[in-house]
């Protein structure tokens, strides 16, 4: 564990291949993922804050227990709360793992009166990263929540980005009528502000245009939805923690139960994960 920006504790998870993942306990937030080829795969805003209570802009924000706006802080309190490190180790089967835990706090109980235990594990391989989430209801009544990963990918040029695997899927355009439409494109490109939720999608999509001309296979498990987001020019200018031109080198492809919610009975556990593989 090292002291990162603003002296916040940060885990440097290293794989023998040279791959490295840097994770802040603040939000269990992965801010840097260098694969074994040395390339950075995650976008991070140069203008983001690293302060308790403030979401970090970029990397892999954890969304829980709410996606988007609502009675809780936007995208929930998990990304702005300090998590506890459980352990880090390199498994004999060839991956490095970091596990962190979050449970209810006095502050979370004020806004979300439910007891829970949440664990995130990051499994790092030479050219892949798997992020797994487990939530257990440790309270008395049912709990109902969104959960997911709001992943910011570093791209060479947004004009070269394509997402394939969603042709025929329904989507809701959060910038338009919010009516359900059908995605007609085999290859989704981005040339304007884009904020679309694809509910109940296939579990594998391919993102092309990752920095260095590579592709990223994104495979989700126990996660129903995908969101594609790029703020484009005007919204970028309005975001204080985001550079005016940052929209050119990032895209969010988010995975989780973001449109739909998960309901857990007492003592039940929900497991979900996303595997990112460079191709
Ligand atoms: O996931 C898409 C979205 O909900 C967009 O509407 C945009 O607000 C983005 O998340 C970023 O949200 P944040 O709270 O991190 O600024």
PDB file of C-alpha atoms and ligand atoms in Angstrom:
ATOM      1  CA  UNK A   1       0.000   0.000   0.000  1.00  0.00           C
ATOM      2  CA  UNK A   2       1.358   3.450  -0.893  1.00  0.00           C
ATOM      3  CA  UNK A   3       0.269   6.977  -0.197  1.00  0.00           C
ATOM      4  CA  UNK A   4      -1.184   8.288  -3.442  1.00  0.00           C
ATOM      5  CA  UNK A   5      -2.494  11.711  -4.459  1.00  0.00           C
ATOM      6  CA  UNK A   6      -3.484  13.869  -1.492  1.00  0.00           C
ATOM      7  CA  UNK A   7      -1.926  11.165   0.680  1.00  0.00           C
ATOM      8  CA  UNK A   8      -4.905   8.835   0.029  1.00  0.00           C
ATOM      9  CA  UNK A   9      -4.036   5.144   0.478  1.00  0.00           C
ATOM     10  CA  UNK A  10      -3.508   3.346  -2.820  1.00  0.00           C
ATOM     11  CA  UNK A  11      -2.867  -0.332  -3.594  1.00  0.00           C
ATOM     12  CA  UNK A  12      -0.380  -1.167  -6.353  1.00  0.00           C
ATOM     13  CA  UNK A  13      -1.397  -4.635  -7.523  1.00  0.00           C
ATOM     14  CA  UNK A  14       1.402  -6.132  -9.608  1.00  0.00           C
ATOM     15  CA  UNK A  15       1.385  -9.213 -11.843  1.00  0.00           C
ATOM     16  CA  UNK A  16       4.703 -11.023 -12.543  1.00  0.00           C
ATOM     17  CA  UNK A  17       4.184 -10.189 -16.250  1.00  0.00           C
ATOM     18  CA  UNK A  18       4.583  -6.493 -15.435  1.00  0.00           C
ATOM     19  CA  UNK A  19       0.864  -5.702 -15.568  1.00  0.00           C
ATOM     20  CA  UNK A  20      -0.178  -3.321 -12.791  1.00  0.00           C
ATOM     21  CA  UNK A  21      -3.453  -2.055 -11.360  1.00  0.00           C
ATOM     22  CA  UNK A  22      -3.569   0.923  -8.983  1.00  0.00           C
ATOM     23  CA  UNK A  23      -6.602   1.002  -6.683  1.00  0.00           C
ATOM     24  CA  UNK A  24      -7.499   3.724  -4.187  1.00  0.00           C
ATOM     25  CA  UNK A  25      -9.301   2.604  -1.019  1.00  0.00           C
ATOM     26  CA  UNK A  26     -11.440   5.689  -1.658  1.00  0.00           C
ATOM     27  CA  UNK A  27     -14.308   4.166  -3.612  1.00  0.00           C
ATOM     28  CA  UNK A  28     -12.296   0.951  -4.257  1.00  0.00           C
ATOM     29  CA  UNK A  29     -11.449   3.001  -7.303  1.00  0.00           C
ATOM     30  CA  UNK A  30      -9.089   1.535  -9.920  1.00  0.00           C
ATOM     31  CA  UNK A  31      -7.375   4.545 -11.468  1.00  0.00           C
ATOM     32  CA  UNK A  32      -4.651   2.923 -13.589  1.00  0.00           C
ATOM     33  CA  UNK A  33      -4.461  -0.400 -15.425  1.00  0.00           C
ATOM     34  CA  UNK A  34      -1.239  -1.023 -17.307  1.00  0.00           C
ATOM     35  CA  UNK A  35      -1.337  -4.342 -19.164  1.00  0.00           C
ATOM     36  CA  UNK A  36       1.820  -6.429 -19.604  1.00  0.00           C
ATOM     37  CA  UNK A  37       2.556  -4.552 -22.852  1.00  0.00           C
ATOM     38  CA  UNK A  38       3.014  -1.435 -20.702  1.00  0.00           C
ATOM     39  CA  UNK A  39       0.041   0.406 -22.136  1.00  0.00           C
ATOM     40  CA  UNK A  40      -2.496   2.299 -20.050  1.00  0.00           C
ATOM     41  CA  UNK A  41      -6.062   1.112 -20.654  1.00  0.00           C
ATOM     42  CA  UNK A  42      -8.052   3.434 -18.392  1.00  0.00           C
ATOM     43  CA  UNK A  43      -8.793   7.116 -18.918  1.00  0.00           C
ATOM     44  CA  UNK A  44      -8.222   9.466 -16.009  1.00  0.00           C
ATOM     45  CA  UNK A  45      -9.139  13.143 -16.052  1.00  0.00           C
ATOM     46  CA  UNK A  46      -6.175  15.408 -15.337  1.00  0.00           C
ATOM     47  CA  UNK A  47      -8.595  17.700 -13.467  1.00  0.00           C
ATOM     48  CA  UNK A  48     -10.173  15.224 -11.087  1.00  0.00           C
ATOM     49  CA  UNK A  49     -10.154  15.622  -7.312  1.00  0.00           C
ATOM     50  CA  UNK A  50      -8.826  12.977  -4.961  1.00  0.00           C
ATOM     51  CA  UNK A  51     -10.751  13.901  -1.828  1.00  0.00           C
ATOM     52  CA  UNK A  52     -12.966  11.909   0.526  1.00  0.00           C
ATOM     53  CA  UNK A  53     -16.592  12.337  -0.439  1.00  0.00           C
ATOM     54  CA  UNK A  54     -15.763  13.436  -3.995  1.00  0.00           C
ATOM     55  CA  UNK A  55     -15.998  10.950  -6.920  1.00  0.00           C
ATOM     56  CA  UNK A  56     -12.812  10.392  -8.901  1.00  0.00           C
ATOM     57  CA  UNK A  57     -13.324  11.177 -12.611  1.00  0.00           C
ATOM     58  CA  UNK A  58     -12.057   8.274 -14.694  1.00  0.00           C
ATOM     59  CA  UNK A  59     -10.810   4.741 -14.055  1.00  0.00           C
ATOM     60  CA  UNK A  60     -13.465   2.293 -12.831  1.00  0.00           C
ATOM     61  CA  UNK A  61     -16.031   3.977 -10.550  1.00  0.00           C
ATOM     62  CA  UNK A  62     -18.164   1.472  -8.587  1.00  0.00           C
ATOM     63  CA  UNK A  63     -21.895   2.176  -8.907  1.00  0.00           C
ATOM     64  CA  UNK A  64     -23.903   1.132  -5.815  1.00  0.00           C
ATOM     65  CA  UNK A  65     -26.693   1.211  -4.625  1.00  0.00           C
ATOM     66  CA  UNK A  66     -28.110   3.698  -7.125  1.00  0.00           C
ATOM     67  CA  UNK A  67     -27.333   4.381 -10.803  1.00  0.00           C
ATOM     68  CA  UNK A  68     -27.763   7.964 -12.003  1.00  0.00           C
ATOM     69  CA  UNK A  69     -29.731  10.626 -10.165  1.00  0.00           C
ATOM     70  CA  UNK A  70     -32.116   9.922  -7.312  1.00  0.00           C
ATOM     71  CA  UNK A  71     -32.465  10.257  -3.519  1.00  0.00           C
ATOM     72  CA  UNK A  72     -28.858   9.128  -2.952  1.00  0.00           C
ATOM     73  CA  UNK A  73     -25.653  10.790  -4.186  1.00  0.00           C
ATOM     74  CA  UNK A  74     -25.460  10.277  -7.966  1.00  0.00           C
ATOM     75  CA  UNK A  75     -24.339   6.730  -8.795  1.00  0.00           C
ATOM     76  CA  UNK A  76     -24.621   5.905  -5.082  1.00  0.00           C
ATOM     77  CA  UNK A  77     -22.272   6.268  -2.121  1.00  0.00           C
ATOM     78  CA  UNK A  78     -19.896   3.320  -2.804  1.00  0.00           C
ATOM     79  CA  UNK A  79     -17.623   5.408  -5.054  1.00  0.00           C
ATOM     80  CA  UNK A  80     -17.223   8.164  -2.435  1.00  0.00           C
ATOM     81  CA  UNK A  81     -16.718   5.975   0.629  1.00  0.00           C
ATOM     82  CA  UNK A  82     -13.499   4.473   1.997  1.00  0.00           C
ATOM     83  CA  UNK A  83     -13.302   0.687   1.543  1.00  0.00           C
ATOM     84  CA  UNK A  84     -11.199  -1.737   3.601  1.00  0.00           C
ATOM     85  CA  UNK A  85      -8.443  -3.814   2.018  1.00  0.00           C
ATOM     86  CA  UNK A  86      -8.974  -7.521   2.709  1.00  0.00           C
ATOM     87  CA  UNK A  87      -5.903  -8.932   0.978  1.00  0.00           C
ATOM     88  CA  UNK A  88      -3.694  -8.938  -2.091  1.00  0.00           C
ATOM     89  CA  UNK A  89      -1.933 -12.006  -3.441  1.00  0.00           C
ATOM     90  CA  UNK A  90      -0.597 -13.688  -6.576  1.00  0.00           C
ATOM     91  CA  UNK A  91      -2.363 -17.001  -7.171  1.00  0.00           C
ATOM     92  CA  UNK A  92      -0.481 -20.089  -8.338  1.00  0.00           C
ATOM     93  CA  UNK A  93      -2.903 -20.253 -11.279  1.00  0.00           C
ATOM     94  CA  UNK A  94      -1.351 -17.071 -12.610  1.00  0.00           C
ATOM     95  CA  UNK A  95      -3.320 -13.997 -11.613  1.00  0.00           C
ATOM     96  CA  UNK A  96      -2.832 -11.264  -9.052  1.00  0.00           C
ATOM     97  CA  UNK A  97      -5.825 -10.401  -6.879  1.00  0.00           C
ATOM     98  CA  UNK A  98      -6.865  -7.552  -4.612  1.00  0.00           C
ATOM     99  CA  UNK A  99     -10.038  -7.830  -2.493  1.00  0.00           C
ATOM    100  CA  UNK A 100     -11.732  -4.926  -0.764  1.00  0.00           C
ATOM    101  CA  UNK A 101     -14.849  -4.708   1.408  1.00  0.00           C
ATOM    102  CA  UNK A 102     -17.520  -2.127   2.130  1.00  0.00           C
ATOM    103  CA  UNK A 103     -20.394  -2.360   4.578  1.00  0.00           C
ATOM    104  CA  UNK A 104     -22.992   0.039   5.907  1.00  0.00           C
ATOM    105  CA  UNK A 105     -21.694   3.085   7.738  1.00  0.00           C
ATOM    106  CA  UNK A 106     -23.468   5.605   9.961  1.00  0.00           C
ATOM    107  CA  UNK A 107     -23.518   7.926   6.947  1.00  0.00           C
ATOM    108  CA  UNK A 108     -24.817   5.333   4.510  1.00  0.00           C
ATOM    109  CA  UNK A 109     -27.547   4.325   6.978  1.00  0.00           C
ATOM    110  CA  UNK A 110     -28.731   7.941   7.009  1.00  0.00           C
ATOM    111  CA  UNK A 111     -29.457   7.875   3.286  1.00  0.00           C
ATOM    112  CA  UNK A 112     -29.979   4.138   2.742  1.00  0.00           C
ATOM    113  CA  UNK A 113     -31.233   2.420   5.924  1.00  0.00           C
ATOM    114  CA  UNK A 114     -30.011  -1.062   5.057  1.00  0.00           C
ATOM    115  CA  UNK A 115     -27.217  -3.307   6.330  1.00  0.00           C
ATOM    116  CA  UNK A 116     -25.062  -5.007   3.719  1.00  0.00           C
ATOM    117  CA  UNK A 117     -21.622  -6.427   3.088  1.00  0.00           C
ATOM    118  CA  UNK A 118     -20.059  -5.751  -0.317  1.00  0.00           C
ATOM    119  CA  UNK A 119     -16.837  -7.183  -1.660  1.00  0.00           C
ATOM    120  CA  UNK A 120     -14.975  -6.274  -4.826  1.00  0.00           C
ATOM    121  CA  UNK A 121     -12.166  -8.343  -6.245  1.00  0.00           C
ATOM    122  CA  UNK A 122      -9.776  -7.291  -8.981  1.00  0.00           C
ATOM    123  CA  UNK A 123      -8.135 -10.235 -10.779  1.00  0.00           C
ATOM    124  CA  UNK A 124      -5.228  -9.077 -12.930  1.00  0.00           C
ATOM    125  CA  UNK A 125      -3.672 -11.134 -15.725  1.00  0.00           C
ATOM    126  CA  UNK A 126      -1.088 -10.092 -18.343  1.00  0.00           C
ATOM    127  CA  UNK A 127      -3.669  -8.839 -20.849  1.00  0.00           C
ATOM    128  CA  UNK A 128      -6.920  -9.041 -18.898  1.00  0.00           C
ATOM    129  CA  UNK A 129      -8.684  -7.724 -15.811  1.00  0.00           C
ATOM    130  CA  UNK A 130     -11.731  -9.225 -14.148  1.00  0.00           C
ATOM    131  CA  UNK A 131     -13.705  -7.191 -11.603  1.00  0.00           C
ATOM    132  CA  UNK A 132     -16.153  -9.167  -9.473  1.00  0.00           C
ATOM    133  CA  UNK A 133     -18.771  -7.773  -7.098  1.00  0.00           C
ATOM    134  CA  UNK A 134     -20.572  -9.592  -4.271  1.00  0.00           C
ATOM    135  CA  UNK A 135     -23.320  -8.045  -2.162  1.00  0.00           C
ATOM    136  CA  UNK A 136     -24.825  -9.826   0.857  1.00  0.00           C
ATOM    137  CA  UNK A 137     -27.941  -8.580   2.589  1.00  0.00           C
ATOM    138  CA  UNK A 138     -26.998  -8.615   6.288  1.00  0.00           C
ATOM    139  CA  UNK A 139     -30.149  -6.788   7.374  1.00  0.00           C
ATOM    140  CA  UNK A 140     -33.673  -7.784   8.307  1.00  0.00           C
ATOM    141  CA  UNK A 141     -35.687  -6.877   5.193  1.00  0.00           C
ATOM    142  CA  UNK A 142     -35.244  -7.088   1.410  1.00  0.00           C
ATOM    143  CA  UNK A 143     -32.832  -4.657  -0.225  1.00  0.00           C
ATOM    144  CA  UNK A 144     -33.170  -3.315  -3.753  1.00  0.00           C
ATOM    145  CA  UNK A 145     -30.258  -1.695  -5.595  1.00  0.00           C
ATOM    146  CA  UNK A 146     -28.394  -0.899  -8.791  1.00  0.00           C
ATOM    147  CA  UNK A 147     -24.846  -2.148  -9.048  1.00  0.00           C
ATOM    148  CA  UNK A 148     -22.171  -1.882 -11.736  1.00  0.00           C
ATOM    149  CA  UNK A 149     -18.901  -0.569 -13.099  1.00  0.00           C
ATOM    150  CA  UNK A 150     -18.739   2.856 -14.770  1.00  0.00           C
ATOM    151  CA  UNK A 151     -15.534   2.110 -16.668  1.00  0.00           C
ATOM    152  CA  UNK A 152     -13.652   4.899 -18.510  1.00  0.00           C
ATOM    153  CA  UNK A 153     -11.502   3.499 -21.336  1.00  0.00           C
ATOM    154  CA  UNK A 154      -8.534   5.395 -22.769  1.00  0.00           C
ATOM    155  CA  UNK A 155      -8.836   5.635 -26.556  1.00  0.00           C
ATOM    156  CA  UNK A 156      -6.510   7.040 -29.197  1.00  0.00           C
ATOM    157  CA  UNK A 157      -9.224   9.091 -30.888  1.00  0.00           C
ATOM    158  CA  UNK A 158     -12.963   8.984 -30.249  1.00  0.00           C
ATOM    159  CA  UNK A 159     -13.455   9.118 -34.040  1.00  0.00           C
ATOM    160  CA  UNK A 160     -11.903   5.643 -34.283  1.00  0.00           C
ATOM    161  CA  UNK A 161     -13.991   4.077 -31.501  1.00  0.00           C
ATOM    162  CA  UNK A 162     -16.494   1.373 -32.400  1.00  0.00           C
ATOM    163  CA  UNK A 163     -18.621  -0.813 -30.148  1.00  0.00           C
ATOM    164  CA  UNK A 164     -19.947  -3.999 -31.725  1.00  0.00           C
ATOM    165  CA  UNK A 165     -22.285  -6.666 -30.361  1.00  0.00           C
ATOM    166  CA  UNK A 166     -25.376  -4.584 -29.663  1.00  0.00           C
ATOM    167  CA  UNK A 167     -27.100  -4.722 -33.066  1.00  0.00           C
ATOM    168  CA  UNK A 168     -30.789  -5.373 -32.510  1.00  0.00           C
ATOM    169  CA  UNK A 169     -30.608  -4.471 -28.819  1.00  0.00           C
ATOM    170  CA  UNK A 170     -33.128  -2.060 -27.333  1.00  0.00           C
ATOM    171  CA  UNK A 171     -31.830   1.155 -25.847  1.00  0.00           C
ATOM    172  CA  UNK A 172     -33.052   4.269 -24.060  1.00  0.00           C
ATOM    173  CA  UNK A 173     -31.447   7.521 -25.194  1.00  0.00           C
ATOM    174  CA  UNK A 174     -31.091   9.690 -22.089  1.00  0.00           C
ATOM    175  CA  UNK A 175     -30.532  12.704 -24.313  1.00  0.00           C
ATOM    176  CA  UNK A 176     -33.702  12.305 -26.288  1.00  0.00           C
ATOM    177  CA  UNK A 177     -37.254  11.153 -25.707  1.00  0.00           C
ATOM    178  CA  UNK A 178     -36.183   8.333 -23.379  1.00  0.00           C
ATOM    179  CA  UNK A 179     -38.427   6.153 -25.501  1.00  0.00           C
ATOM    180  CA  UNK A 180     -37.183   2.640 -26.083  1.00  0.00           C
ATOM    181  CA  UNK A 181     -35.549   2.318 -29.537  1.00  0.00           C
ATOM    182  CA  UNK A 182     -33.680  -0.436 -31.371  1.00  0.00           C
ATOM    183  CA  UNK A 183     -29.966  -0.256 -32.142  1.00  0.00           C
ATOM    184  CA  UNK A 184     -29.622  -0.785 -35.890  1.00  0.00           C
ATOM    185  CA  UNK A 185     -25.849  -0.472 -36.152  1.00  0.00           C
ATOM    186  CA  UNK A 186     -23.474  -3.435 -36.151  1.00  0.00           C
ATOM    187  CA  UNK A 187     -20.716  -0.963 -35.221  1.00  0.00           C
ATOM    188  CA  UNK A 188     -21.709   1.869 -32.892  1.00  0.00           C
ATOM    189  CA  UNK A 189     -19.583   4.956 -33.453  1.00  0.00           C
ATOM    190  CA  UNK A 190     -19.557   8.188 -31.452  1.00  0.00           C
ATOM    191  CA  UNK A 191     -19.693  11.603 -33.081  1.00  0.00           C
ATOM    192  CA  UNK A 192     -21.834  13.536 -30.577  1.00  0.00           C
ATOM    193  CA  UNK A 193     -22.829  13.496 -26.899  1.00  0.00           C
ATOM    194  CA  UNK A 194     -23.897   9.940 -26.222  1.00  0.00           C
ATOM    195  CA  UNK A 195     -25.747   8.670 -23.158  1.00  0.00           C
ATOM    196  CA  UNK A 196     -27.560   5.432 -23.892  1.00  0.00           C
ATOM    197  CA  UNK A 197     -28.683   2.593 -21.650  1.00  0.00           C
ATOM    198  CA  UNK A 198     -29.010  -0.806 -23.336  1.00  0.00           C
ATOM    199  CA  UNK A 199     -31.087  -3.008 -20.988  1.00  0.00           C
ATOM    200  CA  UNK A 200     -30.830  -6.809 -20.999  1.00  0.00           C
ATOM    201  CA  UNK A 201     -28.054  -7.024 -23.591  1.00  0.00           C
ATOM    202  CA  UNK A 202     -25.880  -9.901 -24.801  1.00  0.00           C
ATOM    203  CA  UNK A 203     -23.047 -10.585 -22.350  1.00  0.00           C
ATOM    204  CA  UNK A 204     -20.187  -9.790 -24.728  1.00  0.00           C
ATOM    205  CA  UNK A 205     -19.367  -6.656 -26.673  1.00  0.00           C
ATOM    206  CA  UNK A 206     -16.180  -5.594 -28.426  1.00  0.00           C
ATOM    207  CA  UNK A 207     -14.736  -2.106 -28.051  1.00  0.00           C
ATOM    208  CA  UNK A 208     -12.288  -1.059 -30.770  1.00  0.00           C
ATOM    209  CA  UNK A 209     -10.072   2.007 -30.685  1.00  0.00           C
ATOM    210  CA  UNK A 210      -8.424   1.372 -27.325  1.00  0.00           C
ATOM    211  CA  UNK A 211      -5.140   3.267 -26.950  1.00  0.00           C
ATOM    212  CA  UNK A 212      -2.432   1.679 -29.068  1.00  0.00           C
ATOM    213  CA  UNK A 213      -4.859   0.520 -31.737  1.00  0.00           C
ATOM    214  CA  UNK A 214      -6.031  -2.428 -29.643  1.00  0.00           C
ATOM    215  CA  UNK A 215      -9.466  -3.870 -28.998  1.00  0.00           C
ATOM    216  CA  UNK A 216     -11.107  -4.740 -25.675  1.00  0.00           C
ATOM    217  CA  UNK A 217     -13.502  -7.640 -25.253  1.00  0.00           C
ATOM    218  CA  UNK A 218     -15.996  -6.822 -22.489  1.00  0.00           C
ATOM    219  CA  UNK A 219     -17.808  -9.822 -20.997  1.00  0.00           C
ATOM    220  CA  UNK A 220     -20.331  -9.400 -18.209  1.00  0.00           C
ATOM    221  CA  UNK A 221     -21.793 -12.013 -15.846  1.00  0.00           C
ATOM    222  CA  UNK A 222     -24.841 -11.471 -13.662  1.00  0.00           C
ATOM    223  CA  UNK A 223     -25.109  -7.995 -15.162  1.00  0.00           C
ATOM    224  CA  UNK A 224     -28.024  -7.206 -17.444  1.00  0.00           C
ATOM    225  CA  UNK A 225     -27.278  -3.772 -18.843  1.00  0.00           C
ATOM    226  CA  UNK A 226     -24.693  -1.769 -20.755  1.00  0.00           C
ATOM    227  CA  UNK A 227     -24.351   2.017 -20.901  1.00  0.00           C
ATOM    228  CA  UNK A 228     -22.354   3.929 -23.499  1.00  0.00           C
ATOM    229  CA  UNK A 229     -21.415   7.470 -22.544  1.00  0.00           C
ATOM    230  CA  UNK A 230     -19.336  10.273 -23.974  1.00  0.00           C
ATOM    231  CA  UNK A 231     -20.034  13.881 -22.870  1.00  0.00           C
ATOM    232  CA  UNK A 232     -18.763  15.429 -26.123  1.00  0.00           C
ATOM    233  CA  UNK A 233     -17.891  19.113 -26.452  1.00  0.00           C
ATOM    234  CA  UNK A 234     -20.477  21.198 -24.598  1.00  0.00           C
ATOM    235  CA  UNK A 235     -20.912  18.914 -21.566  1.00  0.00           C
ATOM    236  CA  UNK A 236     -17.126  18.518 -21.297  1.00  0.00           C
ATOM    237  CA  UNK A 237     -16.836  22.301 -20.983  1.00  0.00           C
ATOM    238  CA  UNK A 238     -19.421  22.272 -18.176  1.00  0.00           C
ATOM    239  CA  UNK A 239     -17.662  19.560 -16.183  1.00  0.00           C
ATOM    240  CA  UNK A 240     -15.124  21.147 -13.822  1.00  0.00           C
ATOM    241  CA  UNK A 241     -13.270  17.892 -13.169  1.00  0.00           C
ATOM    242  CA  UNK A 242     -12.910  17.059 -16.861  1.00  0.00           C
ATOM    243  CA  UNK A 243     -10.729  18.695 -19.509  1.00  0.00           C
ATOM    244  CA  UNK A 244     -12.461  20.471 -22.401  1.00  0.00           C
ATOM    245  CA  UNK A 245     -10.823  18.082 -24.879  1.00  0.00           C
ATOM    246  CA  UNK A 246     -10.934  14.934 -22.735  1.00  0.00           C
ATOM    247  CA  UNK A 247     -13.968  13.666 -24.662  1.00  0.00           C
ATOM    248  CA  UNK A 248     -11.598  12.979 -27.573  1.00  0.00           C
ATOM    249  CA  UNK A 249      -9.666  10.278 -25.699  1.00  0.00           C
ATOM    250  CA  UNK A 250     -12.252   8.490 -23.592  1.00  0.00           C
ATOM    251  CA  UNK A 251     -15.385   6.439 -23.770  1.00  0.00           C
ATOM    252  CA  UNK A 252     -17.408   4.866 -20.967  1.00  0.00           C
ATOM    253  CA  UNK A 253     -18.736   1.385 -21.611  1.00  0.00           C
ATOM    254  CA  UNK A 254     -20.498   0.603 -18.356  1.00  0.00           C
ATOM    255  CA  UNK A 255     -21.729  -2.791 -17.223  1.00  0.00           C
ATOM    256  CA  UNK A 256     -24.107  -3.697 -14.440  1.00  0.00           C
ATOM    257  CA  UNK A 257     -27.701  -3.839 -13.268  1.00  0.00           C
ATOM    258  CA  UNK A 258     -28.079  -0.179 -14.039  1.00  0.00           C
ATOM    259  CA  UNK A 259     -31.529   0.072 -15.593  1.00  0.00           C
ATOM    260  CA  UNK A 260     -32.876  -2.936 -13.747  1.00  0.00           C
ATOM    261  CA  UNK A 261     -32.401  -3.320 -10.003  1.00  0.00           C
ATOM    262  CA  UNK A 262     -31.407  -6.312  -7.875  1.00  0.00           C
ATOM    263  CA  UNK A 263     -33.601  -7.433  -4.984  1.00  0.00           C
ATOM    264  CA  UNK A 264     -31.986  -9.459  -2.203  1.00  0.00           C
ATOM    265  CA  UNK A 265     -33.714 -11.184   0.673  1.00  0.00           C
ATOM    266  CA  UNK A 266     -32.009 -11.240   4.079  1.00  0.00           C
ATOM    267  CA  UNK A 267     -28.797 -13.364   4.062  1.00  0.00           C
ATOM    268  CA  UNK A 268     -28.916 -13.692   0.239  1.00  0.00           C
ATOM    269  CA  UNK A 269     -25.877 -12.818  -1.897  1.00  0.00           C
ATOM    270  CA  UNK A 270     -25.734 -11.366  -5.423  1.00  0.00           C
ATOM    271  CA  UNK A 271     -22.645 -12.029  -7.556  1.00  0.00           C
ATOM    272  CA  UNK A 272     -21.747 -10.199 -10.740  1.00  0.00           C
ATOM    273  CA  UNK A 273     -18.587  -9.439 -12.686  1.00  0.00           C
ATOM    274  CA  UNK A 274     -17.076  -8.024 -15.836  1.00  0.00           C
ATOM    275  CA  UNK A 275     -13.994  -9.363 -17.606  1.00  0.00           C
ATOM    276  CA  UNK A 276     -11.942  -7.005 -19.781  1.00  0.00           C
ATOM    277  CA  UNK A 277      -9.601  -8.733 -22.243  1.00  0.00           C
ATOM    278  CA  UNK A 278      -7.279  -6.991 -24.685  1.00  0.00           C
ATOM    279  CA  UNK A 279      -7.611  -8.464 -28.175  1.00  0.00           C
TER     280      UNK A 279
HETATM  281  O1  LIG B   1     -23.435   6.656 -17.062  1.00  0.00           O
HETATM  282  C1  LIG B   1     -23.816   7.790 -17.767  1.00  0.00           C
HETATM  283  C2  LIG B   1     -24.063   8.921 -16.777  1.00  0.00           C
HETATM  284  O2  LIG B   1     -25.178   8.660 -15.967  1.00  0.00           O
HETATM  285  C3  LIG B   1     -24.204  10.208 -17.571  1.00  0.00           C
HETATM  286  O3  LIG B   1     -25.521  10.698 -17.531  1.00  0.00           O
HETATM  287  C4  LIG B   1     -23.196  11.152 -16.921  1.00  0.00           C
HETATM  288  O4  LIG B   1     -23.806  11.917 -15.899  1.00  0.00           O
HETATM  289  C5  LIG B   1     -22.160  10.168 -16.384  1.00  0.00           C
HETATM  290  O5  LIG B   1     -22.930   9.076 -15.905  1.00  0.00           O
HETATM  291  C6  LIG B   1     -21.193  10.710 -15.356  1.00  0.00           C
HETATM  292  O6  LIG B   1     -21.834  10.842 -14.117  1.00  0.00           O
HETATM  293  P1  LIG B   1     -20.974  11.496 -12.913  1.00  0.00           P
HETATM  294  O7  LIG B   1     -21.885  11.521 -11.730  1.00  0.00           O
HETATM  295  O8  LIG B   1     -19.775  10.601 -12.692  1.00  0.00           O
HETATM  296  O9  LIG B   1     -20.551  12.837 -13.415  1.00  0.00           O
END
